[in-house]
């Protein structure tokens, strides 16, 4: 197929996939996005830069289905040629966030925000990533230890566990001294 035919096939599948994605048929959309990518892929390499748009769209569908690892793979593939591709940065940040890697998601939301500060998606991503990090590690104010029960049984158990050992060592020393063992053995 020549380039014009490849692009026409890509556009057909990409448009159909977009329609299905908007309708909520994410698996069918993924299948069509994959066909669109196949149209512009030769020997495992994208031959057209438009393929990265499709990778980002497929990444969103994977996120909707809960397949976060595949979403991340597609986002990273979209960023392979251009590390500043805005849609790729957004897709990777979202995938990292949903995987639970909030720190790296925050990094990619910041990268996108630095390039396109007017995009609300990056500002909201920074906010939700920060909140997730704070929720997972907590704040010093929320980590106050409060004794709500009687700790005496635990303290007594700890004290009784050390006392017999001390008495046993002392009893051994006394027995060694009485039996006439060497001073070297008594010092053990």
PDB file of C-alpha atoms in Angstrom:
ATOM      1  CA  UNK A   1       0.000   0.000   0.000  1.00  0.00           C
ATOM      2  CA  UNK A   2       1.200   3.506  -0.740  1.00  0.00           C
ATOM      3  CA  UNK A   3       1.237   6.268   1.882  1.00  0.00           C
ATOM      4  CA  UNK A   4      -2.048   7.810   0.743  1.00  0.00           C
ATOM      5  CA  UNK A   5      -3.869   4.478   1.011  1.00  0.00           C
ATOM      6  CA  UNK A   6      -2.321   3.810   4.428  1.00  0.00           C
ATOM      7  CA  UNK A   7      -3.408   7.193   5.716  1.00  0.00           C
ATOM      8  CA  UNK A   8      -6.934   6.750   4.306  1.00  0.00           C
ATOM      9  CA  UNK A   9      -7.238   3.365   6.029  1.00  0.00           C
ATOM     10  CA  UNK A  10      -5.843   4.847   9.236  1.00  0.00           C
ATOM     11  CA  UNK A  11      -8.319   7.742   9.149  1.00  0.00           C
ATOM     12  CA  UNK A  12     -11.258   5.382   8.566  1.00  0.00           C
ATOM     13  CA  UNK A  13     -10.435   3.116  11.519  1.00  0.00           C
ATOM     14  CA  UNK A  14      -9.401   6.015  13.730  1.00  0.00           C
ATOM     15  CA  UNK A  15     -12.692   7.856  13.160  1.00  0.00           C
ATOM     16  CA  UNK A  16     -14.748   4.711  13.800  1.00  0.00           C
ATOM     17  CA  UNK A  17     -12.743   4.032  16.948  1.00  0.00           C
ATOM     18  CA  UNK A  18     -13.384   7.572  18.178  1.00  0.00           C
ATOM     19  CA  UNK A  19     -17.114   7.132  17.658  1.00  0.00           C
ATOM     20  CA  UNK A  20     -17.129   3.877  19.588  1.00  0.00           C
ATOM     21  CA  UNK A  21     -15.010   5.399  22.359  1.00  0.00           C
ATOM     22  CA  UNK A  22     -17.510   8.229  22.795  1.00  0.00           C
ATOM     23  CA  UNK A  23     -20.310   5.666  22.917  1.00  0.00           C
ATOM     24  CA  UNK A  24     -18.498   3.789  25.703  1.00  0.00           C
ATOM     25  CA  UNK A  25     -17.609   0.705  23.652  1.00  0.00           C
ATOM     26  CA  UNK A  26     -13.990   0.772  24.730  1.00  0.00           C
ATOM     27  CA  UNK A  27     -12.981  -2.745  23.681  1.00  0.00           C
ATOM     28  CA  UNK A  28     -14.357  -2.273  20.169  1.00  0.00           C
ATOM     29  CA  UNK A  29     -12.644   1.106  19.995  1.00  0.00           C
ATOM     30  CA  UNK A  30      -9.344  -0.514  21.016  1.00  0.00           C
ATOM     31  CA  UNK A  31      -9.743  -3.064  18.232  1.00  0.00           C
ATOM     32  CA  UNK A  32     -10.329  -0.334  15.644  1.00  0.00           C
ATOM     33  CA  UNK A  33      -7.477   1.793  16.969  1.00  0.00           C
ATOM     34  CA  UNK A  34      -5.242  -1.264  16.655  1.00  0.00           C
ATOM     35  CA  UNK A  35      -6.319  -1.717  13.028  1.00  0.00           C
ATOM     36  CA  UNK A  36      -5.610   1.969  12.403  1.00  0.00           C
ATOM     37  CA  UNK A  37      -2.141   1.579  13.878  1.00  0.00           C
ATOM     38  CA  UNK A  38      -1.533  -1.516  11.749  1.00  0.00           C
ATOM     39  CA  UNK A  39      -2.273   0.585   8.678  1.00  0.00           C
ATOM     40  CA  UNK A  40       0.591   2.973   9.441  1.00  0.00           C
ATOM     41  CA  UNK A  41       3.010   0.428  10.900  1.00  0.00           C
ATOM     42  CA  UNK A  42       5.654  -1.361   8.897  1.00  0.00           C
ATOM     43  CA  UNK A  43       8.164  -3.798  10.394  1.00  0.00           C
ATOM     44  CA  UNK A  44       7.098  -2.826  13.898  1.00  0.00           C
ATOM     45  CA  UNK A  45       7.753   0.896  13.326  1.00  0.00           C
ATOM     46  CA  UNK A  46       5.169   3.628  12.922  1.00  0.00           C
ATOM     47  CA  UNK A  47       5.649   5.130   9.508  1.00  0.00           C
ATOM     48  CA  UNK A  48       3.463   8.162  10.183  1.00  0.00           C
ATOM     49  CA  UNK A  49       3.552  10.592  13.078  1.00  0.00           C
ATOM     50  CA  UNK A  50      -0.263  10.504  13.159  1.00  0.00           C
ATOM     51  CA  UNK A  51       0.020   7.072  14.766  1.00  0.00           C
ATOM     52  CA  UNK A  52       0.894   8.607  18.116  1.00  0.00           C
ATOM     53  CA  UNK A  53      -2.517  10.323  18.239  1.00  0.00           C
ATOM     54  CA  UNK A  54      -4.080   6.897  17.905  1.00  0.00           C
ATOM     55  CA  UNK A  55      -1.798   5.460  20.588  1.00  0.00           C
ATOM     56  CA  UNK A  56      -2.988   8.124  23.028  1.00  0.00           C
ATOM     57  CA  UNK A  57      -6.632   7.446  22.175  1.00  0.00           C
ATOM     58  CA  UNK A  58      -6.121   3.710  22.665  1.00  0.00           C
ATOM     59  CA  UNK A  59      -4.331   4.437  25.945  1.00  0.00           C
ATOM     60  CA  UNK A  60      -7.444   6.263  27.205  1.00  0.00           C
ATOM     61  CA  UNK A  61      -9.607   3.272  26.292  1.00  0.00           C
ATOM     62  CA  UNK A  62      -7.271   0.909  28.130  1.00  0.00           C
ATOM     63  CA  UNK A  63      -7.550   3.142  31.197  1.00  0.00           C
ATOM     64  CA  UNK A  64     -11.345   2.990  30.998  1.00  0.00           C
ATOM     65  CA  UNK A  65     -11.172  -0.811  30.973  1.00  0.00           C
ATOM     66  CA  UNK A  66      -8.698  -0.903  33.875  1.00  0.00           C
ATOM     67  CA  UNK A  67      -5.798  -2.180  31.798  1.00  0.00           C
ATOM     68  CA  UNK A  68      -3.320   0.355  33.153  1.00  0.00           C
ATOM     69  CA  UNK A  69      -0.138  -1.409  32.019  1.00  0.00           C
ATOM     70  CA  UNK A  70      -1.253  -1.447  28.378  1.00  0.00           C
ATOM     71  CA  UNK A  71      -2.267   2.197  28.689  1.00  0.00           C
ATOM     72  CA  UNK A  72       1.215   3.035  29.942  1.00  0.00           C
ATOM     73  CA  UNK A  73       2.852   1.095  27.081  1.00  0.00           C
ATOM     74  CA  UNK A  74       0.830   3.014  24.509  1.00  0.00           C
ATOM     75  CA  UNK A  75       1.603   6.347  26.161  1.00  0.00           C
ATOM     76  CA  UNK A  76       5.314   5.566  26.224  1.00  0.00           C
ATOM     77  CA  UNK A  77       5.193   4.522  22.562  1.00  0.00           C
ATOM     78  CA  UNK A  78       3.520   7.848  21.730  1.00  0.00           C
ATOM     79  CA  UNK A  79       6.407   9.640  23.438  1.00  0.00           C
ATOM     80  CA  UNK A  80       9.118   7.544  21.772  1.00  0.00           C
ATOM     81  CA  UNK A  81       9.946  10.036  19.013  1.00  0.00           C
ATOM     82  CA  UNK A  82       8.984  13.264  20.759  1.00  0.00           C
ATOM     83  CA  UNK A  83       9.325  13.495  24.552  1.00  0.00           C
ATOM     84  CA  UNK A  84       7.378  16.786  24.533  1.00  0.00           C
ATOM     85  CA  UNK A  85       4.289  15.465  22.746  1.00  0.00           C
ATOM     86  CA  UNK A  86       1.484  16.959  24.854  1.00  0.00           C
ATOM     87  CA  UNK A  87      -1.110  14.213  24.403  1.00  0.00           C
ATOM     88  CA  UNK A  88       1.556  11.604  25.129  1.00  0.00           C
ATOM     89  CA  UNK A  89       2.603  13.376  28.336  1.00  0.00           C
ATOM     90  CA  UNK A  90      -1.017  13.556  29.455  1.00  0.00           C
ATOM     91  CA  UNK A  91      -1.631   9.893  28.622  1.00  0.00           C
ATOM     92  CA  UNK A  92       1.500   8.741  30.447  1.00  0.00           C
ATOM     93  CA  UNK A  93       0.736  10.869  33.491  1.00  0.00           C
ATOM     94  CA  UNK A  94      -2.799   9.468  33.692  1.00  0.00           C
ATOM     95  CA  UNK A  95      -1.592   5.889  33.268  1.00  0.00           C
ATOM     96  CA  UNK A  96       1.013   6.328  36.002  1.00  0.00           C
ATOM     97  CA  UNK A  97      -1.595   7.861  38.283  1.00  0.00           C
ATOM     98  CA  UNK A  98      -3.992   4.949  37.814  1.00  0.00           C
ATOM     99  CA  UNK A  99      -1.199   2.433  38.374  1.00  0.00           C
ATOM    100  CA  UNK A 100      -0.627   4.146  41.724  1.00  0.00           C
ATOM    101  CA  UNK A 101       2.742   5.654  40.854  1.00  0.00           C
ATOM    102  CA  UNK A 102       1.671   9.112  42.040  1.00  0.00           C
ATOM    103  CA  UNK A 103       5.161  10.607  42.257  1.00  0.00           C
ATOM    104  CA  UNK A 104       6.030   9.881  38.632  1.00  0.00           C
ATOM    105  CA  UNK A 105       2.542  10.909  37.538  1.00  0.00           C
ATOM    106  CA  UNK A 106       3.159  14.238  39.255  1.00  0.00           C
ATOM    107  CA  UNK A 107       6.435  14.610  37.353  1.00  0.00           C
ATOM    108  CA  UNK A 108       4.713  14.094  33.985  1.00  0.00           C
ATOM    109  CA  UNK A 109       1.801  16.368  34.882  1.00  0.00           C
ATOM    110  CA  UNK A 110       4.384  19.040  35.728  1.00  0.00           C
ATOM    111  CA  UNK A 111       6.222  18.486  32.435  1.00  0.00           C
ATOM    112  CA  UNK A 112       2.996  18.958  30.518  1.00  0.00           C
ATOM    113  CA  UNK A 113       2.014  21.982  32.586  1.00  0.00           C
ATOM    114  CA  UNK A 114       5.404  23.571  31.920  1.00  0.00           C
ATOM    115  CA  UNK A 115       4.879  23.173  28.169  1.00  0.00           C
ATOM    116  CA  UNK A 116       1.181  24.066  28.116  1.00  0.00           C
ATOM    117  CA  UNK A 117       0.209  25.937  31.310  1.00  0.00           C
ATOM    118  CA  UNK A 118      -3.206  26.828  29.892  1.00  0.00           C
ATOM    119  CA  UNK A 119      -4.339  23.186  29.800  1.00  0.00           C
ATOM    120  CA  UNK A 120      -6.647  22.433  32.685  1.00  0.00           C
ATOM    121  CA  UNK A 121      -5.870  18.701  32.443  1.00  0.00           C
ATOM    122  CA  UNK A 122      -2.320  19.210  33.697  1.00  0.00           C
ATOM    123  CA  UNK A 123      -3.301  21.563  36.517  1.00  0.00           C
ATOM    124  CA  UNK A 124      -5.943  19.140  37.763  1.00  0.00           C
ATOM    125  CA  UNK A 125      -3.508  16.242  37.389  1.00  0.00           C
ATOM    126  CA  UNK A 126      -0.956  18.031  39.555  1.00  0.00           C
ATOM    127  CA  UNK A 127      -3.611  18.675  42.172  1.00  0.00           C
ATOM    128  CA  UNK A 128      -4.931  15.112  42.287  1.00  0.00           C
ATOM    129  CA  UNK A 129      -1.417  13.623  42.326  1.00  0.00           C
ATOM    130  CA  UNK A 130      -0.417  15.823  45.261  1.00  0.00           C
ATOM    131  CA  UNK A 131      -3.578  14.883  47.126  1.00  0.00           C
ATOM    132  CA  UNK A 132      -2.967  11.188  46.482  1.00  0.00           C
ATOM    133  CA  UNK A 133       0.610  11.474  47.761  1.00  0.00           C
ATOM    134  CA  UNK A 134      -0.531  13.316  50.875  1.00  0.00           C
ATOM    135  CA  UNK A 135      -3.289  10.791  51.483  1.00  0.00           C
ATOM    136  CA  UNK A 136      -0.909   7.866  51.157  1.00  0.00           C
ATOM    137  CA  UNK A 137       1.806   9.215  53.450  1.00  0.00           C
ATOM    138  CA  UNK A 138      -0.383  11.272  55.744  1.00  0.00           C
ATOM    139  CA  UNK A 139       0.583  14.351  57.661  1.00  0.00           C
ATOM    140  CA  UNK A 140       2.308  14.546  61.051  1.00  0.00           C
ATOM    141  CA  UNK A 141      -0.893  15.910  62.571  1.00  0.00           C
ATOM    142  CA  UNK A 142      -2.840  12.848  61.474  1.00  0.00           C
ATOM    143  CA  UNK A 143      -0.259  10.431  62.906  1.00  0.00           C
ATOM    144  CA  UNK A 144      -0.749  11.028  66.616  1.00  0.00           C
ATOM    145  CA  UNK A 145      -0.525   7.930  68.760  1.00  0.00           C
ATOM    146  CA  UNK A 146      -3.214   7.732  71.370  1.00  0.00           C
ATOM    147  CA  UNK A 147      -3.391   5.109  74.081  1.00  0.00           C
ATOM    148  CA  UNK A 148      -7.047   4.107  74.257  1.00  0.00           C
ATOM    149  CA  UNK A 149      -6.632   0.877  76.206  1.00  0.00           C
ATOM    150  CA  UNK A 150      -4.787  -0.334  79.271  1.00  0.00           C
ATOM    151  CA  UNK A 151      -1.162  -1.028  78.304  1.00  0.00           C
ATOM    152  CA  UNK A 152      -0.321  -2.680  81.643  1.00  0.00           C
ATOM    153  CA  UNK A 153      -0.636  -6.291  80.350  1.00  0.00           C
ATOM    154  CA  UNK A 154       1.858  -5.556  77.570  1.00  0.00           C
ATOM    155  CA  UNK A 155       4.251  -3.834  79.915  1.00  0.00           C
ATOM    156  CA  UNK A 156       4.041  -6.676  82.435  1.00  0.00           C
ATOM    157  CA  UNK A 157       4.620  -9.268  79.735  1.00  0.00           C
ATOM    158  CA  UNK A 158       7.687  -7.378  78.507  1.00  0.00           C
ATOM    159  CA  UNK A 159       9.067  -7.013  82.032  1.00  0.00           C
ATOM    160  CA  UNK A 160       8.441 -10.649  82.932  1.00  0.00           C
ATOM    161  CA  UNK A 161      10.179 -11.794  79.761  1.00  0.00           C
ATOM    162  CA  UNK A 162      13.422 -10.058  80.716  1.00  0.00           C
ATOM    163  CA  UNK A 163      13.458 -10.859  84.441  1.00  0.00           C
ATOM    164  CA  UNK A 164      13.688 -14.658  84.208  1.00  0.00           C
ATOM    165  CA  UNK A 165      16.631 -14.354  81.880  1.00  0.00           C
ATOM    166  CA  UNK A 166      18.467 -12.135  84.322  1.00  0.00           C
ATOM    167  CA  UNK A 167      17.662 -14.487  87.195  1.00  0.00           C
ATOM    168  CA  UNK A 168      18.756 -17.490  85.168  1.00  0.00           C
ATOM    169  CA  UNK A 169      22.121 -15.927  84.352  1.00  0.00           C
ATOM    170  CA  UNK A 170      22.622 -14.991  87.997  1.00  0.00           C
ATOM    171  CA  UNK A 171      21.647 -18.512  89.109  1.00  0.00           C
ATOM    172  CA  UNK A 172      24.160 -20.026  86.669  1.00  0.00           C
ATOM    173  CA  UNK A 173      26.929 -17.810  87.979  1.00  0.00           C
ATOM    174  CA  UNK A 174      26.146 -18.795  91.549  1.00  0.00           C
ATOM    175  CA  UNK A 175      26.076 -22.475  90.635  1.00  0.00           C
ATOM    176  CA  UNK A 176      29.421 -22.224  88.812  1.00  0.00           C
ATOM    177  CA  UNK A 177      31.010 -20.424  91.697  1.00  0.00           C
ATOM    178  CA  UNK A 178      29.716 -23.032  94.144  1.00  0.00           C
ATOM    179  CA  UNK A 179      30.795 -25.977  92.001  1.00  0.00           C
ATOM    180  CA  UNK A 180      34.286 -24.526  91.542  1.00  0.00           C
ATOM    181  CA  UNK A 181      34.257 -23.974  87.814  1.00  0.00           C
ATOM    182  CA  UNK A 182      36.894 -21.745  86.312  1.00  0.00           C
ATOM    183  CA  UNK A 183      36.527 -17.982  86.301  1.00  0.00           C
ATOM    184  CA  UNK A 184      36.657 -18.054  82.539  1.00  0.00           C
ATOM    185  CA  UNK A 185      33.409 -20.072  82.378  1.00  0.00           C
ATOM    186  CA  UNK A 186      31.811 -17.792  84.944  1.00  0.00           C
ATOM    187  CA  UNK A 187      32.492 -14.730  82.838  1.00  0.00           C
ATOM    188  CA  UNK A 188      30.496 -16.237  79.905  1.00  0.00           C
TER     189      UNK A 188
END
